[in-house]
mmCIF file of C-alpha atoms (C1' of nucleotides) and ligand atoms in Angstrom:
data_model
loop_
_atom_site.group_PDB
_atom_site.id
_atom_site.type_symbol
_atom_site.label_atom_id
_atom_site.label_comp_id
_atom_site.label_asym_id
_atom_site.label_seq_id
_atom_site.Cartn_x
_atom_site.Cartn_y
_atom_site.Cartn_z
ATOM 1 C CA MET A 1 47.315 7.092 6.418
ATOM 2 C CA ILE A 2 46.145 4.755 3.713
ATOM 3 C CA THR A 3 43.616 3.106 6.030
ATOM 4 C CA GLN A 4 40.360 4.530 4.525
ATOM 5 C CA ASP A 5 37.791 2.783 6.657
ATOM 6 C CA GLN A 6 34.859 5.121 5.674
ATOM 7 C CA ASP A 7 32.572 2.482 7.031
ATOM 8 C CA THR A 8 29.672 3.786 4.932
ATOM 9 C CA LEU A 9 26.266 2.259 5.642
ATOM 10 C CA SER A 10 26.148 0.741 2.287
ATOM 11 C CA GLN A 11 29.594 -0.881 2.982
ATOM 12 C CA LYS A 12 28.228 -2.222 6.164
ATOM 13 C CA TRP A 13 25.279 -3.665 4.195
ATOM 14 C CA GLU A 14 27.525 -5.229 1.729
ATOM 15 C CA VAL A 15 29.260 -7.117 4.453
ATOM 16 C CA LEU A 16 25.975 -8.173 6.038
ATOM 17 C CA LEU A 17 24.576 -9.461 2.622
ATOM 18 C CA SER A 18 27.798 -11.355 2.145
ATOM 19 C CA GLN A 19 27.724 -12.926 5.527
ATOM 20 C CA ALA A 20 24.087 -13.982 4.859
ATOM 21 C CA GLY A 21 25.400 -15.867 1.759
ATOM 22 C CA TYR A 22 24.361 -13.373 -0.842
ATOM 23 C CA ARG A 23 26.517 -12.083 -3.544
ATOM 24 C CA ILE A 24 27.687 -8.556 -4.131
ATOM 25 C CA THR A 25 27.003 -7.466 -7.704
ATOM 26 C CA ARG A 26 27.245 -4.270 -9.580
ATOM 27 C CA PRO A 27 23.475 -3.681 -9.822
ATOM 28 C CA ARG A 28 23.085 -4.711 -6.131
ATOM 29 C CA ARG A 29 25.947 -2.408 -5.020
ATOM 30 C CA ALA A 30 24.242 0.552 -6.875
ATOM 31 C CA ILE A 31 20.904 -0.151 -5.197
ATOM 32 C CA LEU A 32 22.495 -0.318 -1.845
ATOM 33 C CA ASP A 33 24.267 3.019 -2.323
ATOM 34 C CA ILE A 34 21.117 4.839 -3.164
ATOM 35 C CA VAL A 35 19.043 3.363 -0.543
ATOM 36 C CA ALA A 36 21.590 3.674 2.087
ATOM 37 C CA GLU A 37 22.277 7.326 1.457
ATOM 38 C CA SER A 38 18.663 8.408 0.746
ATOM 39 C CA SER A 39 17.501 10.867 3.606
ATOM 40 C CA ARG A 40 13.820 9.941 2.638
ATOM 41 C CA PRO A 41 11.859 6.911 1.826
ATOM 42 C CA LEU A 42 12.047 5.863 -1.710
ATOM 43 C CA THR A 43 9.604 3.792 -3.884
ATOM 44 C CA PRO A 44 10.991 0.857 -5.829
ATOM 45 C CA LEU A 45 10.341 2.926 -9.046
ATOM 46 C CA GLU A 46 12.214 5.931 -7.638
ATOM 47 C CA ILE A 47 15.348 3.656 -6.762
ATOM 48 C CA TYR A 48 14.999 2.019 -10.272
ATOM 49 C CA ASP A 49 15.202 5.429 -12.011
ATOM 50 C CA LYS A 50 18.091 6.536 -9.769
ATOM 51 C CA VAL A 51 19.952 3.403 -10.312
ATOM 52 C CA ARG A 52 19.501 3.531 -13.981
ATOM 53 C CA GLU A 53 21.172 7.005 -14.223
ATOM 54 C CA ASP A 54 24.487 5.350 -13.813
ATOM 55 C CA ASN A 55 23.602 1.717 -14.682
ATOM 56 C CA PRO A 56 21.115 1.865 -17.593
ATOM 57 C CA GLY A 57 20.863 -1.955 -18.002
ATOM 58 C CA VAL A 58 19.460 -2.781 -14.520
ATOM 59 C CA GLY A 59 16.012 -4.165 -14.446
ATOM 60 C CA LEU A 60 13.144 -3.384 -12.145
ATOM 61 C CA VAL A 61 12.948 -6.941 -10.840
ATOM 62 C CA THR A 62 16.491 -6.592 -9.440
ATOM 63 C CA ILE A 63 15.358 -3.712 -7.322
ATOM 64 C CA TYR A 64 12.478 -5.637 -5.819
ATOM 65 C CA ARG A 65 14.742 -8.687 -5.192
ATOM 66 C CA THR A 66 17.354 -6.436 -3.428
ATOM 67 C CA ILE A 67 14.738 -4.727 -1.403
ATOM 68 C CA GLU A 68 13.559 -8.235 -0.379
ATOM 69 C CA LYS A 69 16.910 -9.149 0.934
ATOM 70 C CA LEU A 70 17.475 -5.910 2.705
ATOM 71 C CA GLU A 71 14.140 -6.283 4.411
ATOM 72 C CA GLU A 72 14.952 -9.886 5.340
ATOM 73 C CA LEU A 73 18.105 -8.761 7.181
ATOM 74 C CA HIS A 74 16.097 -5.850 8.792
ATOM 75 C CA LEU A 75 18.225 -3.194 7.175
ATOM 76 C CA VAL A 76 15.275 -1.450 5.588
ATOM 77 C CA SER A 77 11.615 -1.540 6.305
ATOM 78 C CA HIS A 78 8.578 -0.309 4.459
ATOM 79 C CA VAL A 79 7.119 3.022 5.201
ATOM 80 C CA HIS A 80 3.585 4.290 4.444
ATOM 81 C CA HIS A 81 3.533 7.789 3.587
ATOM 82 C CA LEU A 82 1.121 10.037 1.864
ATOM 83 C CA GLY A 83 -0.199 8.082 -0.996
ATOM 84 C CA GLU A 84 2.806 5.760 -1.151
ATOM 85 C CA CYS A 85 2.440 2.363 0.758
ATOM 86 C CA GLN A 86 5.609 0.745 -0.636
ATOM 87 C CA THR A 87 8.438 3.247 0.102
ATOM 88 C CA VAL A 88 11.463 1.740 1.800
ATOM 89 C CA PHE A 89 13.934 3.535 4.253
ATOM 90 C CA ARG A 90 16.831 2.434 6.274
ATOM 91 C CA CYS A 91 16.122 0.876 9.579
ATOM 92 C CA PRO A 92 17.495 2.044 12.935
ATOM 93 C CA ASP A 93 19.336 -0.493 15.108
ATOM 94 C CA SER A 94 16.430 -0.636 17.656
ATOM 95 C CA HIS A 95 12.791 -0.091 17.532
ATOM 96 C CA GLN A 96 12.097 3.538 16.595
ATOM 97 C CA HIS A 97 9.644 5.721 14.797
ATOM 98 C CA LEU A 98 9.677 8.112 11.859
ATOM 99 C CA LEU A 99 9.283 11.838 11.602
ATOM 100 C CA ILE A 100 8.792 12.608 8.011
ATOM 101 C CA CYS A 101 8.888 16.042 6.342
ATOM 102 C CA THR A 102 5.589 16.484 4.426
ATOM 103 C CA LYS A 103 7.336 18.791 1.870
ATOM 104 C CA CYS A 104 10.660 17.140 1.100
ATOM 105 C CA GLY A 105 10.267 13.710 2.679
ATOM 106 C CA SER A 106 13.417 14.020 4.770
ATOM 107 C CA SER A 107 13.175 11.660 7.659
ATOM 108 C CA ARG A 108 14.311 11.170 11.142
ATOM 109 C CA TYR A 109 14.014 8.401 13.812
ATOM 110 C CA PHE A 110 12.948 8.908 17.419
ATOM 111 C CA ASP A 111 12.392 6.377 20.098
ATOM 112 C CA GLY A 112 9.177 7.684 21.582
ATOM 113 C CA LEU A 113 9.685 5.849 24.840
ATOM 114 C CA GLU A 114 7.755 8.611 26.598
ATOM 115 C CA VAL A 115 4.452 7.811 24.764
ATOM 116 C CA GLU A 116 5.001 4.081 24.345
ATOM 117 C CA GLU A 117 4.618 3.694 28.079
ATOM 118 C CA GLN A 118 0.975 4.775 27.735
ATOM 119 C CA PHE A 119 -0.119 2.277 25.058
ATOM 120 C CA ASN A 120 -0.804 -0.598 27.286
ATOM 121 C CA GLN A 121 -3.013 1.505 29.517
ATOM 122 C CA ILE A 122 -4.981 2.792 26.519
ATOM 123 C CA GLY A 123 -5.506 -0.862 25.404
ATOM 124 C CA GLU A 124 -6.670 -1.900 28.750
ATOM 125 C CA LYS A 125 -9.417 0.724 28.854
ATOM 126 C CA LEU A 126 -10.757 -0.761 25.755
ATOM 127 C CA GLY A 127 -10.394 -4.430 26.717
ATOM 128 C CA TYR A 128 -7.529 -5.057 24.413
ATOM 129 C CA GLN A 129 -4.061 -6.525 25.155
ATOM 130 C CA VAL A 130 -1.702 -4.202 23.259
ATOM 131 C CA THR A 131 1.008 -6.213 21.450
ATOM 132 C CA GLY A 132 2.191 -3.648 18.977
ATOM 133 C CA HIS A 133 1.917 -0.051 17.791
ATOM 134 C CA TRP A 134 2.522 2.104 14.804
ATOM 135 C CA LEU A 135 3.407 5.633 15.307
ATOM 136 C CA GLN A 136 4.668 8.152 12.738
ATOM 137 C CA LEU A 137 4.844 11.992 12.856
ATOM 138 C CA ALA A 138 4.623 14.412 9.989
ATOM 139 C CA GLY A 139 5.925 17.807 9.920
ATOM 140 C CA LEU A 140 8.257 20.320 8.305
ATOM 141 C CA CYS A 141 12.043 20.115 8.407
ATOM 142 C CA GLU A 142 14.187 23.067 9.263
ATOM 143 C CA ALA A 143 15.106 23.588 5.551
ATOM 144 C CA CYS A 144 11.628 23.474 4.339
ATOM 145 C CA ARG A 145 10.437 25.717 7.054
ATOM 146 C CA GLY A 146 13.102 28.297 6.004
ATOM 147 C CA LYS A 147 11.852 28.227 2.278
ATOM 148 C CA GLN A 148 8.369 28.709 3.243
ATOM 149 C CA GLN A 149 9.120 31.616 5.455
ATOM 150 C CA SER A 150 10.979 33.482 2.696
ATOM 151 C CA LYS A 151 7.790 33.463 0.699
ATOM 152 C CA GLY A 152 5.661 35.290 3.273
ATOM 153 C CA MET B 1 -45.263 2.888 18.569
ATOM 154 C CA ILE B 2 -44.952 2.889 14.841
ATOM 155 C CA THR B 3 -42.177 5.368 14.920
ATOM 156 C CA GLN B 4 -39.209 3.169 14.306
ATOM 157 C CA ASP B 5 -36.514 5.700 14.149
ATOM 158 C CA GLN B 6 -33.617 3.194 14.449
ATOM 159 C CA ASP B 7 -31.123 5.816 13.228
ATOM 160 C CA THR B 8 -28.700 3.174 11.961
ATOM 161 C CA LEU B 9 -25.282 4.476 10.831
ATOM 162 C CA SER B 10 -26.043 3.480 7.314
ATOM 163 C CA GLN B 11 -29.378 5.344 7.449
ATOM 164 C CA LYS B 12 -27.433 8.450 8.529
ATOM 165 C CA TRP B 13 -25.039 7.885 5.783
ATOM 166 C CA GLU B 14 -27.891 7.708 3.242
ATOM 167 C CA VAL B 15 -29.210 11.132 4.422
ATOM 168 C CA LEU B 16 -25.743 12.676 4.202
ATOM 169 C CA LEU B 17 -25.116 11.169 0.652
ATOM 170 C CA SER B 18 -28.508 12.584 -0.408
ATOM 171 C CA GLN B 19 -27.877 15.903 1.020
ATOM 172 C CA ALA B 20 -24.625 15.952 -0.813
ATOM 173 C CA GLY B 21 -26.540 15.475 -4.089
ATOM 174 C CA TYR B 22 -25.767 11.762 -4.562
ATOM 175 C CA ARG B 23 -28.557 9.303 -5.338
ATOM 176 C CA ILE B 24 -29.468 6.224 -3.155
ATOM 177 C CA THR B 25 -29.504 3.162 -5.204
ATOM 178 C CA ARG B 26 -29.882 -0.509 -4.263
ATOM 179 C CA PRO B 27 -26.245 -1.397 -4.865
ATOM 180 C CA ARG B 28 -25.125 1.679 -2.996
ATOM 181 C CA ARG B 29 -27.465 0.855 -0.056
ATOM 182 C CA ALA B 30 -26.052 -2.631 0.269
ATOM 183 C CA ILE B 31 -22.422 -1.238 0.289
ATOM 184 C CA LEU B 32 -23.437 1.282 3.009
ATOM 185 C CA ASP B 33 -24.961 -1.412 5.256
ATOM 186 C CA ILE B 34 -22.015 -3.639 4.973
ATOM 187 C CA VAL B 35 -19.438 -0.925 5.659
ATOM 188 C CA ALA B 36 -21.385 0.840 8.303
ATOM 189 C CA GLU B 37 -22.037 -2.374 10.356
ATOM 190 C CA SER B 38 -18.598 -3.885 9.963
ATOM 191 C CA SER B 39 -16.602 -4.176 13.314
ATOM 192 C CA ARG B 40 -13.302 -4.208 11.253
ATOM 193 C CA PRO B 41 -11.765 -2.527 8.335
ATOM 194 C CA LEU B 42 -12.659 -4.137 4.975
ATOM 195 C CA THR B 43 -10.841 -4.271 1.684
ATOM 196 C CA PRO B 44 -12.781 -3.354 -1.448
ATOM 197 C CA LEU B 45 -12.780 -6.897 -2.445
ATOM 198 C CA GLU B 46 -14.136 -8.075 0.843
ATOM 199 C CA ILE B 47 -17.073 -5.526 0.492
ATOM 200 C CA TYR B 48 -17.502 -6.818 -3.104
ATOM 201 C CA ASP B 49 -17.907 -10.397 -2.000
ATOM 202 C CA LYS B 50 -20.203 -9.620 0.787
ATOM 203 C CA VAL B 51 -22.439 -7.273 -1.314
ATOM 204 C CA ARG B 52 -22.670 -9.956 -3.879
ATOM 205 C CA GLU B 53 -24.019 -12.505 -1.501
ATOM 206 C CA ASP B 54 -27.379 -10.669 -1.705
ATOM 207 C CA ASN B 55 -26.830 -8.657 -4.796
ATOM 208 C CA PRO B 56 -25.105 -10.817 -7.330
ATOM 209 C CA GLY B 57 -25.188 -8.269 -10.132
ATOM 210 C CA VAL B 58 -23.178 -5.509 -8.510
ATOM 211 C CA GLY B 59 -19.912 -4.800 -9.977
ATOM 212 C CA LEU B 60 -16.532 -4.039 -8.262
ATOM 213 C CA VAL B 61 -16.452 -0.528 -9.777
ATOM 214 C CA THR B 62 -19.416 0.357 -7.879
ATOM 215 C CA ILE B 63 -17.641 -0.560 -4.677
ATOM 216 C CA TYR B 64 -14.772 1.740 -5.438
ATOM 217 C CA ARG B 65 -17.024 4.471 -6.470
ATOM 218 C CA THR B 66 -19.092 4.343 -3.335
ATOM 219 C CA ILE B 67 -16.011 4.281 -1.198
ATOM 220 C CA GLU B 68 -14.863 7.245 -2.965
ATOM 221 C CA LYS B 69 -17.992 9.214 -1.963
ATOM 222 C CA LEU B 70 -17.870 7.957 1.636
ATOM 223 C CA GLU B 71 -14.403 9.247 1.904
ATOM 224 C CA GLU B 72 -15.162 12.484 0.422
ATOM 225 C CA LEU B 73 -17.817 13.001 3.080
ATOM 226 C CA HIS B 74 -15.362 11.813 5.840
ATOM 227 C CA LEU B 75 -17.667 9.014 6.681
ATOM 228 C CA VAL B 76 -14.969 6.250 6.239
ATOM 229 C CA SER B 77 -11.256 6.414 5.920
ATOM 230 C CA HIS B 78 -8.455 4.288 4.677
ATOM 231 C CA VAL B 79 -6.746 1.923 7.136
ATOM 232 C CA HIS B 80 -3.286 0.368 6.811
ATOM 233 C CA HIS B 81 -3.151 -2.773 8.600
ATOM 234 C CA LEU B 82 -0.937 -5.929 8.142
ATOM 235 C CA GLY B 83 -0.399 -6.404 4.415
ATOM 236 C CA GLU B 84 -3.578 -4.490 3.501
ATOM 237 C CA CYS B 85 -3.189 -0.809 2.730
ATOM 238 C CA GLN B 86 -6.689 -0.180 1.137
ATOM 239 C CA THR B 87 -8.976 -1.320 3.894
ATOM 240 C CA VAL B 88 -11.788 1.072 4.804
ATOM 241 C CA PHE B 89 -13.471 1.611 8.202
ATOM 242 C CA ARG B 90 -16.060 4.012 9.468
ATOM 243 C CA CYS B 91 -14.707 7.300 10.946
ATOM 244 C CA PRO B 92 -15.437 8.605 14.252
ATOM 245 C CA ASP B 93 -16.901 12.157 14.453
ATOM 246 C CA SER B 94 -13.678 13.796 15.908
ATOM 247 C CA HIS B 95 -10.086 12.869 15.268
ATOM 248 C CA GLN B 96 -9.317 9.619 16.904
ATOM 249 C CA HIS B 97 -6.977 6.527 16.351
ATOM 250 C CA LEU B 98 -7.503 2.896 15.887
ATOM 251 C CA LEU B 99 -6.826 -0.161 18.081
ATOM 252 C CA ILE B 100 -7.101 -3.168 16.057
ATOM 253 C CA CYS B 101 -7.237 -6.916 16.984
ATOM 254 C CA THR B 102 -4.451 -8.657 15.221
ATOM 255 C CA LYS B 103 -6.495 -11.922 15.194
ATOM 256 C CA CYS B 104 -10.071 -10.974 14.066
ATOM 257 C CA GLY B 105 -9.525 -7.321 12.914
ATOM 258 C CA SER B 106 -12.218 -5.973 15.298
ATOM 259 C CA SER B 107 -11.428 -2.322 15.921
ATOM 260 C CA ARG B 108 -11.968 0.404 18.386
ATOM 261 C CA TYR B 109 -11.281 4.211 18.463
ATOM 262 C CA PHE B 110 -9.551 6.115 21.182
ATOM 263 C CA ASP B 111 -8.666 9.784 21.330
ATOM 264 C CA GLY B 112 -5.063 9.416 22.586
ATOM 265 C CA LEU B 113 -4.990 13.046 23.795
ATOM 266 C CA GLU B 114 -2.404 11.967 26.581
ATOM 267 C CA VAL B 115 0.151 11.099 23.979
ATOM 268 C CA GLU B 116 -0.713 13.579 21.281
ATOM 269 C CA GLU B 117 0.359 16.309 23.806
ATOM 270 C CA GLN B 118 3.928 15.092 23.503
ATOM 271 C CA PHE B 119 4.301 14.997 19.708
ATOM 272 C CA ASN B 120 5.205 18.639 19.301
ATOM 273 C CA GLN B 121 7.972 18.324 21.757
ATOM 274 C CA ILE B 122 9.336 15.216 20.105
ATOM 275 C CA GLY B 123 9.433 17.115 16.784
ATOM 276 C CA GLU B 124 11.130 20.118 18.352
ATOM 277 C CA LYS B 125 13.937 18.108 19.505
ATOM 278 C CA LEU B 126 14.720 16.982 16.025
ATOM 279 C CA GLY B 127 14.132 20.333 14.476
ATOM 280 C CA TYR B 128 10.655 19.564 12.914
ATOM 281 C CA GLN B 129 7.499 21.457 13.305
ATOM 282 C CA VAL B 130 4.969 18.662 13.692
ATOM 283 C CA THR B 131 1.816 19.094 11.729
ATOM 284 C CA GLY B 132 0.310 15.666 11.763
ATOM 285 C CA HIS B 133 0.611 12.310 13.204
ATOM 286 C CA TRP B 134 -0.321 8.579 12.673
ATOM 287 C CA LEU B 135 -0.873 6.420 15.624
ATOM 288 C CA GLN B 136 -2.288 3.010 15.542
ATOM 289 C CA LEU B 137 -2.373 0.205 18.071
ATOM 290 C CA ALA B 138 -2.534 -3.572 17.535
ATOM 291 C CA GLY B 139 -3.529 -6.144 20.162
ATOM 292 C CA LEU B 140 -5.818 -8.786 21.114
ATOM 293 C CA CYS B 141 -9.562 -8.184 21.703
ATOM 294 C CA GLU B 142 -11.349 -9.805 24.627
ATOM 295 C CA ALA B 143 -12.950 -12.418 22.516
ATOM 296 C CA CYS B 144 -9.871 -13.470 20.880
ATOM 297 C CA ARG B 145 -7.871 -13.633 24.051
ATOM 298 C CA GLY B 146 -10.506 -15.871 25.503
ATOM 299 C CA LYS B 147 -10.075 -18.330 22.573
ATOM 300 C CA GLN B 148 -6.453 -18.360 22.937
ATOM 301 C CA GLN B 149 -6.474 -19.140 26.674
ATOM 302 C CA SER B 150 -8.731 -22.220 26.175
ATOM 303 C CA LYS B 151 -6.050 -23.809 23.948
ATOM 304 C CA GLY B 152 -3.304 -23.486 26.518
ATOM 305 C "C1'" DT C 1 -45.707 11.015 -15.114
ATOM 306 C "C1'" DC C 2 -41.727 13.059 -17.197
ATOM 307 C "C1'" DC C 3 -37.029 14.275 -18.074
ATOM 308 C "C1'" DT C 4 -32.521 15.442 -16.790
ATOM 309 C "C1'" DT C 5 -28.591 13.369 -15.392
ATOM 310 C "C1'" DA C 6 -26.363 10.568 -11.878
ATOM 311 C "C1'" DT C 7 -25.430 5.841 -11.693
ATOM 312 C "C1'" DT C 8 -24.403 1.258 -13.135
ATOM 313 C "C1'" DG C 9 -21.880 -2.656 -15.050
ATOM 314 C "C1'" DA C 10 -19.776 -4.665 -19.173
ATOM 315 C "C1'" DT C 11 -15.676 -4.039 -21.327
ATOM 316 C "C1'" DA C 12 -11.008 -2.394 -22.066
ATOM 317 C "C1'" DT C 13 -6.812 -0.643 -20.046
ATOM 318 C "C1'" DT C 14 -3.148 0.517 -16.960
ATOM 319 C "C1'" DG C 15 0.784 -0.445 -14.170
ATOM 320 C "C1'" DA C 16 2.994 -2.147 -10.215
ATOM 321 C "C1'" DA C 17 4.277 -6.610 -8.589
ATOM 322 C "C1'" DT C 18 5.359 -11.428 -9.378
ATOM 323 C "C1'" DG C 19 6.724 -15.723 -11.888
ATOM 324 C "C1'" DT C 20 9.751 -17.998 -15.472
ATOM 325 C "C1'" DC C 21 14.076 -19.265 -17.438
ATOM 326 C "C1'" DA C 22 18.252 -19.295 -20.187
ATOM 327 C "C1'" DA C 23 22.405 -16.511 -19.989
ATOM 328 C "C1'" DT C 24 25.743 -14.575 -16.915
ATOM 329 C "C1'" DA C 25 28.575 -13.295 -12.945
ATOM 330 C "C1'" DT C 26 30.035 -14.327 -8.343
ATOM 331 C "C1'" DC C 27 33.090 -16.273 -5.159
ATOM 332 C "C1'" DA C 28 34.720 -20.379 -2.661
ATOM 333 C "C1'" DA C 29 37.734 -24.189 -3.534
ATOM 334 C "C1'" DC C 30 41.472 -25.659 -5.793
ATOM 335 C "C1'" DG D 1 44.736 -17.731 -11.639
ATOM 336 C "C1'" DT D 2 41.545 -21.210 -12.943
ATOM 337 C "C1'" DT D 3 37.438 -23.796 -12.246
ATOM 338 C "C1'" DG D 4 32.810 -24.885 -11.236
ATOM 339 C "C1'" DA D 5 28.647 -24.910 -8.506
ATOM 340 C "C1'" DT D 6 25.115 -21.735 -8.207
ATOM 341 C "C1'" DA D 7 23.258 -17.353 -7.071
ATOM 342 C "C1'" DT D 8 22.015 -13.501 -9.779
ATOM 343 C "C1'" DT D 9 20.322 -11.093 -13.745
ATOM 344 C "C1'" DG D 10 17.123 -9.116 -17.170
ATOM 345 C "C1'" DA D 11 13.997 -10.119 -20.894
ATOM 346 C "C1'" DC D 12 9.583 -11.791 -21.319
ATOM 347 C "C1'" DA D 13 5.199 -13.141 -19.822
ATOM 348 C "C1'" DT D 14 1.565 -13.019 -16.307
ATOM 349 C "C1'" DT D 15 -1.302 -11.510 -12.675
ATOM 350 C "C1'" DC D 16 -4.644 -8.630 -10.576
ATOM 351 C "C1'" DA D 17 -6.266 -4.637 -8.251
ATOM 352 C "C1'" DA D 18 -7.397 -0.124 -9.657
ATOM 353 C "C1'" DT D 19 -8.912 2.981 -13.245
ATOM 354 C "C1'" DA D 20 -10.988 4.708 -17.748
ATOM 355 C "C1'" DT D 21 -14.711 4.474 -21.124
ATOM 356 C "C1'" DC D 22 -19.439 4.404 -22.435
ATOM 357 C "C1'" DA D 23 -24.105 2.934 -23.705
ATOM 358 C "C1'" DA D 24 -27.974 1.462 -20.863
ATOM 359 C "C1'" DT D 25 -30.466 2.284 -16.815
ATOM 360 C "C1'" DA D 26 -32.586 4.228 -12.840
ATOM 361 C "C1'" DA D 27 -33.196 8.002 -9.389
ATOM 362 C "C1'" DG D 28 -35.720 11.776 -7.931
ATOM 363 C "C1'" DG D 29 -37.103 16.724 -8.588
ATOM 364 C "C1'" DA D 30 -40.496 18.967 -11.192
HETATM 365 MN MN1 MN E 201 7.452 1.943 19.078
HETATM 366 MN MN1 MN E 202 -4.318 11.918 16.592
HETATM 367 ZN ZN1 ZN E 203 11.582 19.081 4.401
HETATM 368 ZN ZN1 ZN E 204 -10.119 -10.300 17.988
#
DNA sequence: TCCTTATTGATATTGAATGTCAATATCAAC
DNA sequence: GTTGATATTGACATTCAATATCAATAAGGA
């Protein structure tokens, strides 16, 4: 019963970084933890602030460099949301799309196969050969909907 | 036959700016012309360079300020495409979505009603109340497809 | 034409993102 | 456990788009 294979997402990421030839350091580990466990997209500065709560020495460059590597390994991707164009959020294994709460930012993925089917046809009508798409939904999560109601 | 009511988009925009209490100046007119006639989203710097071809004195700030007003009147909106997050493109009258050529940037709008119908359902499945969406297609326009073929 | 005031562009400033580099830490090899 | 090549770090400097300031100018209603 000592086997405690929690298999956290950040633990998986550590392995993958390692396998890719990157070293696991204290600052890097702190960044992984925060990004992997976040339920919403974070800006580099948000990550920076959160990391420094427990690791005051870490520099902002380290945040950018770690994000770079996570992106390279397709573990996180950039998300455009509201004013922010540089937020980063964990990737799903396959190609999926985000549904983001406009109030708290908490995000979920969905595949959206039902709508993707129609993208080629839409393109054809306009004389374009569709090669990619960008779909993102915004809304209110259950938690935020609850809070809103209790104010009415 | 002297009536030459061309009713250019930029002319319409001038009227609307005027009606909104803004003044029509030479720099501003030059910006309107370029933005209104562009078949693809432009960055502030691209607009700046194009404007200065004929109006060397115009400053970059003026570009930003004019974009600000066009945006306020819902005549243009920001487009995120490739690395660029600040490009601006003319708006359609109603809510529509962009289909952008990945090679030359030329863009078309489509309504996408057939897919929008399904967004609420997608949200419900995940416990979200969908209030907005962001859909953008990328592909190759006819012209760019032609060029590509001739290389094969 | 006059006059209020919106607009302009030169100038300065901000701040996120990136480049540089000596000191340091990692981790594979021993 | 020790060693050593080198990946990583953070302080520091730099870049550059975006924003702020402000006196001079120009728009356009009266
Ligand atoms: Mn998709
Ligand atoms: Mn829509
Ligand atoms: Zn929420
Ligand atoms: Zn094209």
